[in-house]
Amino acid sequence: MLITVGALLYGPVGEHTTDAAVLVEDGRIAAAGPREEVLAQTSPSAARRDHPGATLLPGLIDGHVHLSFDAGPEPYRALLESDPPTLLEAMARRAEQLLACGVTTVRDLGDREAAAIRLRAAVTAGRVRGPRILAAGSPLTPPGGHCWFLGGEVADEAALRAMVRRNAEAGADVIKVMASGGHITEGGAAMWESQFSTAQLAAAVDEARRYGLPVAAHAHGARSIASAVAAGVGTVEHCLWLAGPDGVDRRTDVAAAMAHQGIAVCGSLCGHDWRTRLERDGPAATRAFYDRLSWLDGLGVPLLTGTDAGIPQAAFDDYVGMLELYTWLGFPAERVIELATAASARALGLAATTGRIAPGLDADLLVVDGDPRADLSALRAVRLVVARGEPYDVAGPGERA
C-alpha cells in the first residue's frame, strides 16, 4: 500500500518532508520520504491512497487508559456486573473509539481477571479492530486499598511478589502498583497517602524484572512519588506531588533522580478535566495546578502522554483534548506531536517498534487534514488510520484503493 500526502512528519521535532509518500508492506514501513523516491521503490500493482494536502504522522500513543471502565460516575460498576463476553464487547467499542481518534497504541493500566489481556488477544487475532494494547492486569494494592475491587489486593511482600508473578504469567506487559490512594475508591487511602513502603515497591520492581516487565506506579502524593522513584519504577502516573488535602511538595531532588534514571511521568489527563478547571477556577489557578508538567520537562524528566480514559468524564474519543492542555501550557505544537508519538514510544520501551516513520517499524500511521504543527486541532480531522499495516478509514473511503 502506497500513501501519498502533502506533508510527512516523522515524529521527532524538526523532521518532516513535503510532497511525500509512505510505502507499507507486510504490516511494516518499507519506505518513507519524498514522493518520487518512494514511488521508485513501489510496485505498479501496489494499492494507493492519495491524500493531497493532508499530513501523515505516526499513530498516536495513549499511555494510560482503562478499557474496562465506562467513564461514568462509578466507572467500575459495569466491569463488576458484566459477564466476560459483554465486557469484552464494551471494551472493543472503546478500543475502536481510540483507533478512530488516531491512537494506535494504548497502555491499559488496570482491570479485573485479565480483561485487557483477552481484548489484546482478540485484536492480535483480527477478531476486533483496535490499537496495540499493553496490558497490566490487576493492579497491586493493599487490602481495601485503591481499586481493591480489581482483584489485586496484597497484604505483605510475599503476596505482592505472588501477584506480580500471577499477572506476568497471565501475559501482562507491565505491572501496575497503587503507590498512593486515589479518588474513585470509597473508604480507601486519600490521594496523598502512601499505600506501600519503599521496600515493598522495590520488591515489586525486583519481581517484575525477573519477568522482564516494567512497573508503573500510580502516585499522587509526594511521599509515594519519592518511594516509587527510589524503588526504580519505570513510570510514575499522575505525579501530583500532593502533601495533604491542600498542600503540594514538589521535590526537585526526586525529579532530578527521575531525569537521571529515565523514569517517565504520565500526567494522565483528560480534556474535560482541565477545561472544567479552567472555567471554574480561572487561568492562574489552572496553570498552577498543571504547570508541574512544564516544571518536570524543564528538569529533563521524560513525559508520556495519557488520558486516563475510562475514569469519570475521561472519554475515549477526546485524545486531542488532552494534548491541547500542553499547547495551552506553552508547549509548541510540534513538540506535543513528538510527545504523543516518538517520546511516548521511547518511554514505553517501543522505540524499535512504533512512534516514528522509519523503514522497518510497524506501520502505525495517521493521516489528517491540514497541518497540526500550525494548529493542533487538525489532529481531529482524521482521514485515515493505519494500525500495524491495516488501514482504517475514518472519514469514508474517498480515496483510490
mmCIF file of C-alpha atoms in Angstrom, residues 23-382:
data_model
loop_
_atom_site.group_PDB
_atom_site.id
_atom_site.type_symbol
_atom_site.label_atom_id
_atom_site.label_comp_id
_atom_site.label_asym_id
_atom_site.label_seq_id
_atom_site.Cartn_x
_atom_site.Cartn_y
_atom_site.Cartn_z
ATOM 1 C CA LEU A 23 5.107 2.524 1.400
ATOM 2 C CA VAL A 24 3.633 -0.199 3.604
ATOM 3 C CA GLU A 25 4.487 -3.859 3.061
ATOM 4 C CA ASP A 26 3.613 -6.811 5.316
ATOM 5 C CA GLY A 27 2.459 -4.530 8.125
ATOM 6 C CA ARG A 28 5.675 -2.535 8.245
ATOM 7 C CA ILE A 29 7.018 0.683 6.795
ATOM 8 C CA ALA A 30 9.073 -0.275 3.753
ATOM 9 C CA ALA A 31 9.985 3.239 2.645
ATOM 10 C CA ALA A 32 9.171 6.826 3.568
ATOM 11 C CA GLY A 33 10.241 10.196 2.240
ATOM 12 C CA PRO A 34 9.903 12.384 -0.860
ATOM 13 C CA ARG A 35 7.172 11.066 -3.145
ATOM 14 C CA GLU A 36 9.335 10.391 -6.205
ATOM 15 C CA GLU A 37 11.923 8.489 -4.165
ATOM 16 C CA VAL A 38 9.284 6.230 -2.633
ATOM 17 C CA LEU A 39 7.486 5.746 -5.963
ATOM 18 C CA ALA A 40 10.719 4.414 -7.409
ATOM 19 C CA GLN A 41 10.582 1.591 -4.812
ATOM 20 C CA THR A 42 6.882 0.831 -5.292
ATOM 21 C CA SER A 43 5.393 -1.941 -7.401
ATOM 22 C CA PRO A 44 2.931 -0.679 -10.049
ATOM 23 C CA SER A 45 0.372 -3.098 -8.618
ATOM 24 C CA ALA A 46 0.522 -1.637 -5.106
ATOM 25 C CA ALA A 47 -2.748 -0.269 -3.727
ATOM 26 C CA ARG A 48 -2.714 3.520 -3.484
ATOM 27 C CA ARG A 49 -4.294 6.012 -1.165
ATOM 28 C CA ASP A 50 -3.763 9.602 -2.224
ATOM 29 C CA HIS A 51 -4.365 12.423 0.248
ATOM 30 C CA PRO A 52 -3.274 15.688 -1.392
ATOM 31 C CA GLY A 53 -2.928 18.493 1.120
ATOM 32 C CA ALA A 54 -3.065 16.131 4.090
ATOM 33 C CA THR A 55 -0.393 15.416 6.708
ATOM 34 C CA LEU A 56 0.840 11.948 7.645
ATOM 35 C CA LEU A 57 2.399 11.328 11.060
ATOM 36 C CA PRO A 58 2.996 8.363 13.362
ATOM 37 C CA GLY A 59 -0.014 6.831 15.082
ATOM 38 C CA LEU A 60 -0.686 8.449 18.460
ATOM 39 C CA ILE A 61 0.010 6.802 21.820
ATOM 40 C CA ASP A 62 -2.235 6.865 24.898
ATOM 41 C CA GLY A 63 -0.074 5.708 27.770
ATOM 42 C CA HIS A 64 -2.818 5.423 30.403
ATOM 43 C CA VAL A 65 -6.300 4.019 29.778
ATOM 44 C CA HIS A 66 -8.771 1.689 31.469
ATOM 45 C CA LEU A 67 -10.672 -0.041 28.690
ATOM 46 C CA SER A 68 -12.805 -1.965 31.181
ATOM 47 C CA PHE A 69 -14.160 1.272 32.739
ATOM 48 C CA ASP A 70 -17.048 3.188 31.139
ATOM 49 C CA ALA A 71 -16.152 6.804 32.111
ATOM 50 C CA GLY A 72 -19.367 7.084 34.154
ATOM 51 C CA PRO A 73 -19.784 8.264 37.768
ATOM 52 C CA GLU A 74 -18.936 4.743 39.004
ATOM 53 C CA PRO A 75 -16.733 3.623 36.119
ATOM 54 C CA TYR A 76 -16.018 0.189 37.538
ATOM 55 C CA ARG A 77 -19.683 -0.724 38.053
ATOM 56 C CA ALA A 78 -20.251 -2.185 34.592
ATOM 57 C CA LEU A 79 -16.975 -4.103 34.893
ATOM 58 C CA LEU A 80 -18.106 -5.782 38.104
ATOM 59 C CA GLU A 81 -21.607 -6.511 36.845
ATOM 60 C CA SER A 82 -20.873 -7.666 33.274
ATOM 61 C CA ASP A 83 -20.182 -11.224 32.205
ATOM 62 C CA PRO A 84 -16.911 -11.692 30.245
ATOM 63 C CA PRO A 85 -18.434 -11.628 26.719
ATOM 64 C CA THR A 86 -20.462 -8.474 27.451
ATOM 65 C CA LEU A 87 -17.454 -6.751 28.979
ATOM 66 C CA LEU A 88 -15.228 -7.713 26.052
ATOM 67 C CA GLU A 89 -17.763 -6.278 23.619
ATOM 68 C CA ALA A 90 -17.873 -2.972 25.517
ATOM 69 C CA MET A 91 -14.086 -2.818 25.699
ATOM 70 C CA ALA A 92 -13.857 -3.489 21.964
ATOM 71 C CA ARG A 93 -16.129 -0.495 21.280
ATOM 72 C CA ARG A 94 -13.897 1.721 23.407
ATOM 73 C CA ALA A 95 -10.785 0.435 21.660
ATOM 74 C CA GLU A 96 -12.339 1.306 18.317
ATOM 75 C CA GLN A 97 -13.160 4.813 19.576
ATOM 76 C CA LEU A 98 -9.487 5.312 20.369
ATOM 77 C CA LEU A 99 -8.459 3.962 16.983
ATOM 78 C CA ALA A 100 -10.841 6.385 15.267
ATOM 79 C CA CYS A 101 -9.001 9.232 17.030
ATOM 80 C CA GLY A 102 -5.700 8.089 15.522
ATOM 81 C CA VAL A 103 -4.489 6.246 18.630
ATOM 82 C CA THR A 104 -2.646 3.114 17.516
ATOM 83 C CA THR A 105 -1.042 2.129 20.843
ATOM 84 C CA VAL A 106 -2.537 2.134 24.336
ATOM 85 C CA ARG A 107 -1.312 1.017 27.730
ATOM 86 C CA ASP A 108 -4.174 -0.328 29.842
ATOM 87 C CA LEU A 109 -3.273 0.173 33.488
ATOM 88 C CA GLY A 110 -5.776 -1.847 35.438
ATOM 89 C CA ASP A 111 -8.671 -4.217 35.030
ATOM 90 C CA ARG A 112 -10.052 -7.390 36.585
ATOM 91 C CA GLU A 113 -9.410 -11.012 35.612
ATOM 92 C CA ALA A 114 -7.090 -10.106 32.717
ATOM 93 C CA ALA A 115 -9.850 -8.433 30.672
ATOM 94 C CA ALA A 116 -7.445 -6.258 28.669
ATOM 95 C CA ILE A 117 -5.196 -9.238 28.015
ATOM 96 C CA ARG A 118 -8.179 -11.043 26.488
ATOM 97 C CA LEU A 119 -9.004 -7.992 24.387
ATOM 98 C CA ARG A 120 -5.360 -7.776 23.288
ATOM 99 C CA ALA A 121 -5.598 -11.362 22.072
ATOM 100 C CA ALA A 122 -8.776 -10.563 20.120
ATOM 101 C CA VAL A 123 -7.127 -7.537 18.474
ATOM 102 C CA THR A 124 -3.985 -9.508 17.641
ATOM 103 C CA ALA A 125 -6.081 -12.290 16.097
ATOM 104 C CA GLY A 126 -8.003 -9.794 13.984
ATOM 105 C CA ARG A 127 -11.367 -10.510 15.604
ATOM 106 C CA VAL A 128 -11.559 -6.934 16.908
ATOM 107 C CA ARG A 129 -10.244 -3.703 15.393
ATOM 108 C CA GLY A 130 -8.224 -1.709 17.840
ATOM 109 C CA PRO A 131 -4.850 -0.263 18.770
ATOM 110 C CA ARG A 132 -1.861 -2.209 20.028
ATOM 111 C CA ILE A 133 -2.543 -2.936 23.697
ATOM 112 C CA LEU A 134 -0.028 -3.119 26.522
ATOM 113 C CA ALA A 135 -1.923 -4.615 29.460
ATOM 114 C CA ALA A 136 -1.248 -4.591 33.200
ATOM 115 C CA GLY A 137 -3.956 -6.865 34.590
ATOM 116 C CA SER A 138 -4.962 -6.405 38.234
ATOM 117 C CA PRO A 139 -3.095 -3.520 39.906
ATOM 118 C CA LEU A 140 -1.351 -4.291 43.197
ATOM 119 C CA THR A 141 -2.979 -2.573 46.178
ATOM 120 C CA PRO A 142 -3.216 -3.225 49.955
ATOM 121 C CA PRO A 143 -6.373 -4.886 51.345
ATOM 122 C CA GLY A 144 -9.168 -2.328 50.923
ATOM 123 C CA GLY A 145 -6.773 -0.026 49.057
ATOM 124 C CA HIS A 146 -7.253 1.980 45.904
ATOM 125 C CA CYS A 147 -9.098 -0.142 43.296
ATOM 126 C CA TRP A 148 -9.168 -3.184 45.581
ATOM 127 C CA PHE A 149 -12.209 -4.372 43.598
ATOM 128 C CA LEU A 150 -9.955 -5.187 40.634
ATOM 129 C CA GLY A 151 -8.625 -8.242 42.447
ATOM 130 C CA GLY A 152 -5.051 -7.193 43.145
ATOM 131 C CA GLU A 153 -5.082 -6.978 46.971
ATOM 132 C CA VAL A 154 -1.761 -7.930 48.590
ATOM 133 C CA ALA A 155 -1.210 -7.990 52.350
ATOM 134 C CA ASP A 156 2.569 -8.433 52.535
ATOM 135 C CA GLU A 157 5.715 -8.775 50.444
ATOM 136 C CA ALA A 158 5.156 -12.467 49.733
ATOM 137 C CA ALA A 159 1.646 -11.749 48.431
ATOM 138 C CA LEU A 160 2.954 -8.783 46.481
ATOM 139 C CA ARG A 161 5.539 -10.918 44.693
ATOM 140 C CA ALA A 162 2.959 -13.637 44.078
ATOM 141 C CA MET A 163 0.595 -11.125 42.443
ATOM 142 C CA VAL A 164 3.387 -9.888 40.183
ATOM 143 C CA ARG A 165 4.009 -13.491 39.138
ATOM 144 C CA ARG A 166 0.304 -14.105 38.581
ATOM 145 C CA ASN A 167 -0.040 -11.087 36.321
ATOM 146 C CA ALA A 168 3.166 -11.899 34.452
ATOM 147 C CA GLU A 169 2.137 -15.491 33.854
ATOM 148 C CA ALA A 170 -1.281 -14.327 32.625
ATOM 149 C CA GLY A 171 0.518 -12.318 29.927
ATOM 150 C CA ALA A 172 0.873 -8.822 31.390
ATOM 151 C CA ASP A 173 3.133 -6.360 29.571
ATOM 152 C CA VAL A 174 3.560 -4.110 32.610
ATOM 153 C CA ILE A 175 2.950 -4.330 36.358
ATOM 154 C CA LYS A 176 0.771 -1.628 37.932
ATOM 155 C CA VAL A 177 1.257 -0.700 41.590
ATOM 156 C CA MET A 178 -1.015 1.662 43.509
ATOM 157 C CA ALA A 179 1.675 3.518 45.428
ATOM 158 C CA SER A 180 -0.836 6.062 46.730
ATOM 159 C CA GLY A 181 -4.568 6.278 47.298
ATOM 160 C CA GLY A 182 -6.976 7.540 44.666
ATOM 161 C CA HIS A 183 -10.254 9.358 44.290
ATOM 162 C CA ILE A 184 -12.567 6.640 42.952
ATOM 163 C CA THR A 185 -12.252 4.210 45.883
ATOM 164 C CA GLU A 186 -14.661 4.938 48.705
ATOM 165 C CA GLY A 187 -13.114 4.316 52.110
ATOM 166 C CA GLY A 188 -9.613 3.836 50.720
ATOM 167 C CA ALA A 189 -6.457 5.833 51.352
ATOM 168 C CA ALA A 190 -6.520 9.518 50.477
ATOM 169 C CA MET A 191 -4.806 10.563 47.273
ATOM 170 C CA TRP A 192 -1.804 11.990 49.117
ATOM 171 C CA GLU A 193 -1.344 8.963 51.378
ATOM 172 C CA SER A 194 1.185 6.254 50.585
ATOM 173 C CA GLN A 195 -0.072 2.678 50.377
ATOM 174 C CA PHE A 196 3.279 0.853 50.198
ATOM 175 C CA SER A 197 6.704 1.378 51.702
ATOM 176 C CA THR A 198 9.754 1.946 49.538
ATOM 177 C CA ALA A 199 10.914 -1.584 50.369
ATOM 178 C CA GLN A 200 7.609 -3.077 49.236
ATOM 179 C CA LEU A 201 7.696 -1.149 45.981
ATOM 180 C CA ALA A 202 11.288 -2.273 45.458
ATOM 181 C CA ALA A 203 10.171 -5.877 45.931
ATOM 182 C CA ALA A 204 7.534 -5.410 43.212
ATOM 183 C CA VAL A 205 10.134 -3.925 40.880
ATOM 184 C CA ASP A 206 12.552 -6.771 41.648
ATOM 185 C CA GLU A 207 9.932 -9.448 40.972
ATOM 186 C CA ALA A 208 8.777 -7.723 37.781
ATOM 187 C CA ARG A 209 12.344 -7.593 36.491
ATOM 188 C CA ARG A 210 12.543 -11.363 36.769
ATOM 189 C CA TYR A 211 9.939 -11.412 34.010
ATOM 190 C CA GLY A 212 11.426 -8.517 32.061
ATOM 191 C CA LEU A 213 8.495 -6.263 32.900
ATOM 192 C CA PRO A 214 8.453 -2.565 33.840
ATOM 193 C CA VAL A 215 6.451 -1.208 36.773
ATOM 194 C CA ALA A 216 4.007 1.687 36.500
ATOM 195 C CA ALA A 217 3.349 3.414 39.831
ATOM 196 C CA HIS A 218 0.079 5.241 40.467
ATOM 197 C CA ALA A 219 1.359 8.034 42.726
ATOM 198 C CA HIS A 220 -0.441 11.266 43.595
ATOM 199 C CA GLY A 221 1.398 12.038 46.834
ATOM 200 C CA ALA A 222 4.905 13.460 47.132
ATOM 201 C CA ARG A 223 5.980 10.672 49.512
ATOM 202 C CA SER A 224 4.636 7.950 47.260
ATOM 203 C CA ILE A 225 6.377 9.515 44.256
ATOM 204 C CA ALA A 226 9.669 9.587 46.157
ATOM 205 C CA SER A 227 9.243 5.942 47.205
ATOM 206 C CA ALA A 228 8.407 4.856 43.660
ATOM 207 C CA VAL A 229 11.465 6.604 42.250
ATOM 208 C CA ALA A 230 13.727 5.152 44.943
ATOM 209 C CA ALA A 231 12.325 1.707 44.144
ATOM 210 C CA GLY A 232 13.215 2.097 40.470
ATOM 211 C CA VAL A 233 9.817 2.012 38.763
ATOM 212 C CA GLY A 234 9.583 2.598 35.028
ATOM 213 C CA THR A 235 6.897 5.285 35.036
ATOM 214 C CA VAL A 236 5.053 7.447 37.547
ATOM 215 C CA GLU A 237 1.362 8.013 36.827
ATOM 216 C CA HIS A 238 -0.401 11.287 37.732
ATOM 217 C CA CYS A 239 2.527 12.724 39.760
ATOM 218 C CA LEU A 240 0.620 15.500 41.537
ATOM 219 C CA TRP A 241 3.134 15.924 44.403
ATOM 220 C CA LEU A 242 0.334 16.188 46.968
ATOM 221 C CA ALA A 243 1.453 16.736 50.563
ATOM 222 C CA GLY A 244 -2.002 16.796 52.162
ATOM 223 C CA PRO A 245 -5.563 17.794 51.366
ATOM 224 C CA ASP A 246 -4.468 21.259 50.241
ATOM 225 C CA GLY A 247 -0.674 21.181 50.044
ATOM 226 C CA VAL A 248 1.847 20.417 47.311
ATOM 227 C CA ASP A 249 5.504 19.450 47.778
ATOM 228 C CA ARG A 250 7.406 19.393 44.510
ATOM 229 C CA ARG A 251 10.724 17.738 45.298
ATOM 230 C CA THR A 252 13.439 18.870 42.923
ATOM 231 C CA ASP A 253 15.829 16.177 44.136
ATOM 232 C CA VAL A 254 13.287 13.446 43.337
ATOM 233 C CA ALA A 255 12.533 14.947 39.930
ATOM 234 C CA ALA A 256 16.269 15.129 39.215
ATOM 235 C CA ALA A 257 16.549 11.440 40.081
ATOM 236 C CA MET A 258 13.690 10.705 37.685
ATOM 237 C CA ALA A 259 15.503 12.547 34.915
ATOM 238 C CA HIS A 260 18.759 10.718 35.698
ATOM 239 C CA GLN A 261 17.099 7.287 35.752
ATOM 240 C CA GLY A 262 14.875 7.947 32.747
ATOM 241 C CA ILE A 263 11.678 7.452 34.764
ATOM 242 C CA ALA A 264 8.847 8.921 32.698
ATOM 243 C CA VAL A 265 5.818 10.755 34.036
ATOM 244 C CA CYS A 266 2.383 10.161 32.563
ATOM 245 C CA GLY A 267 0.221 13.117 33.551
ATOM 246 C CA SER A 268 -2.918 11.018 32.988
ATOM 247 C CA LEU A 269 -5.004 13.976 31.887
ATOM 248 C CA CYS A 270 -8.291 14.367 30.100
ATOM 249 C CA GLY A 271 -9.676 17.263 28.104
ATOM 250 C CA HIS A 272 -12.845 17.506 30.188
ATOM 251 C CA ASP A 273 -10.975 17.899 33.483
ATOM 252 C CA TRP A 274 -8.591 20.661 32.506
ATOM 253 C CA ARG A 275 -11.190 22.663 30.606
ATOM 254 C CA THR A 276 -13.660 22.347 33.503
ATOM 255 C CA ARG A 277 -10.983 23.505 35.937
ATOM 256 C CA LEU A 278 -10.135 26.434 33.653
ATOM 257 C CA GLU A 279 -13.773 27.537 33.507
ATOM 258 C CA ARG A 280 -14.303 27.060 37.241
ATOM 259 C CA ASP A 281 -11.022 28.325 38.726
ATOM 260 C CA GLY A 282 -9.632 30.631 36.049
ATOM 261 C CA PRO A 283 -6.323 30.645 34.156
ATOM 262 C CA ALA A 284 -3.961 31.381 37.076
ATOM 263 C CA ALA A 285 -5.161 28.549 39.327
ATOM 264 C CA THR A 286 -5.398 26.137 36.418
ATOM 265 C CA ARG A 287 -1.870 26.900 35.310
ATOM 266 C CA ALA A 288 -0.583 26.497 38.863
ATOM 267 C CA PHE A 289 -2.138 23.029 39.014
ATOM 268 C CA TYR A 290 -0.892 21.743 35.655
ATOM 269 C CA ASP A 291 2.425 23.506 35.227
ATOM 270 C CA ARG A 292 4.112 20.615 37.031
ATOM 271 C CA LEU A 293 4.365 19.190 33.523
ATOM 272 C CA SER A 294 6.379 22.177 32.329
ATOM 273 C CA TRP A 295 8.463 22.037 35.521
ATOM 274 C CA LEU A 296 9.240 18.345 35.050
ATOM 275 C CA ASP A 297 10.014 18.871 31.382
ATOM 276 C CA GLY A 298 12.400 21.681 32.245
ATOM 277 C CA LEU A 299 14.250 19.354 34.612
ATOM 278 C CA GLY A 300 14.659 16.748 31.886
ATOM 279 C CA VAL A 301 12.049 14.246 33.107
ATOM 280 C CA PRO A 302 10.617 12.254 30.166
ATOM 281 C CA LEU A 303 6.918 12.905 29.587
ATOM 282 C CA LEU A 304 4.442 10.271 28.428
ATOM 283 C CA THR A 305 1.011 11.249 27.098
ATOM 284 C CA GLY A 306 -2.088 9.586 28.554
ATOM 285 C CA THR A 307 -5.756 10.367 29.135
ATOM 286 C CA ASP A 308 -6.816 8.006 31.968
ATOM 287 C CA ALA A 309 -9.756 7.215 29.664
ATOM 288 C CA GLY A 310 -12.416 5.251 31.486
ATOM 289 C CA ILE A 311 -12.450 7.128 34.797
ATOM 290 C CA PRO A 312 -15.312 9.617 35.375
ATOM 291 C CA GLN A 313 -15.626 12.092 32.474
ATOM 292 C CA ALA A 314 -12.455 10.790 30.770
ATOM 293 C CA ALA A 315 -13.898 9.866 27.388
ATOM 294 C CA PHE A 316 -12.310 7.523 24.878
ATOM 295 C CA ASP A 317 -12.969 9.867 21.937
ATOM 296 C CA ASP A 318 -11.191 13.038 23.082
ATOM 297 C CA TYR A 319 -7.493 12.226 22.931
ATOM 298 C CA VAL A 320 -6.692 15.571 21.304
ATOM 299 C CA GLY A 321 -8.389 17.399 24.194
ATOM 300 C CA MET A 322 -5.632 16.054 26.427
ATOM 301 C CA LEU A 323 -2.890 17.189 24.038
ATOM 302 C CA GLU A 324 -4.362 20.680 23.873
ATOM 303 C CA LEU A 325 -3.515 21.180 27.537
ATOM 304 C CA TYR A 326 0.160 21.006 26.609
ATOM 305 C CA THR A 327 -0.228 23.722 23.974
ATOM 306 C CA TRP A 328 -2.204 25.812 26.472
ATOM 307 C CA LEU A 329 0.747 25.481 28.850
ATOM 308 C CA GLY A 330 3.067 26.764 26.140
ATOM 309 C CA PHE A 331 4.477 23.617 24.559
ATOM 310 C CA PRO A 332 4.942 24.134 20.784
ATOM 311 C CA ALA A 333 2.511 22.013 18.765
ATOM 312 C CA GLU A 334 5.325 20.118 17.051
ATOM 313 C CA ARG A 335 6.801 19.217 20.437
ATOM 314 C CA VAL A 336 3.390 17.958 21.570
ATOM 315 C CA ILE A 337 3.243 15.733 18.487
ATOM 316 C CA GLU A 338 6.670 14.381 19.387
ATOM 317 C CA LEU A 339 5.481 13.676 22.957
ATOM 318 C CA ALA A 340 2.435 11.817 21.638
ATOM 319 C CA THR A 341 4.487 9.678 19.254
ATOM 320 C CA ALA A 342 8.258 9.213 19.425
ATOM 321 C CA ALA A 343 8.737 10.264 23.059
ATOM 322 C CA SER A 344 5.889 8.113 24.376
ATOM 323 C CA ALA A 345 7.065 5.117 22.360
ATOM 324 C CA ARG A 346 10.500 5.534 23.906
ATOM 325 C CA ALA A 347 9.053 5.778 27.427
ATOM 326 C CA LEU A 348 7.084 2.559 26.875
ATOM 327 C CA GLY A 349 10.054 0.645 25.502
ATOM 328 C CA LEU A 350 8.568 0.613 21.990
ATOM 329 C CA ALA A 351 11.053 2.846 20.174
ATOM 330 C CA ALA A 352 12.160 -0.049 17.951
ATOM 331 C CA THR A 353 8.543 -0.885 17.109
ATOM 332 C CA THR A 354 6.494 2.291 16.672
ATOM 333 C CA GLY A 355 6.312 6.037 17.325
ATOM 334 C CA ARG A 356 8.250 7.196 14.259
ATOM 335 C CA ILE A 357 8.004 6.971 10.487
ATOM 336 C CA ALA A 358 11.034 4.866 9.589
ATOM 337 C CA PRO A 359 11.631 1.743 7.487
ATOM 338 C CA GLY A 360 11.327 -1.447 9.498
ATOM 339 C CA LEU A 361 8.956 -0.072 12.137
ATOM 340 C CA ASP A 362 5.351 -1.179 12.356
ATOM 341 C CA ALA A 363 3.087 0.792 10.032
ATOM 342 C CA ASP A 364 1.202 2.737 12.708
ATOM 343 C CA LEU A 365 0.156 5.816 10.781
ATOM 344 C CA LEU A 366 -2.283 8.721 10.948
ATOM 345 C CA VAL A 367 -3.403 10.944 8.064
ATOM 346 C CA VAL A 368 -5.170 14.217 8.921
ATOM 347 C CA ASP A 369 -6.381 17.254 7.007
ATOM 348 C CA GLY A 370 -4.296 20.375 7.446
ATOM 349 C CA ASP A 371 -1.062 20.892 9.357
ATOM 350 C CA PRO A 372 -1.174 20.002 13.077
ATOM 351 C CA ARG A 373 2.105 21.879 13.604
ATOM 352 C CA ALA A 374 0.240 25.099 12.858
ATOM 353 C CA ASP A 375 -2.964 24.116 14.645
ATOM 354 C CA LEU A 376 -3.048 21.009 16.822
ATOM 355 C CA SER A 377 -6.810 20.718 16.346
ATOM 356 C CA ALA A 378 -6.037 19.412 12.837
ATOM 357 C CA LEU A 379 -5.472 16.075 14.584
ATOM 358 C CA ARG A 380 -9.253 15.873 14.930
ATOM 359 C CA ALA A 381 -9.678 15.887 11.126
ATOM 360 C CA VAL A 382 -8.761 12.224 10.745
#
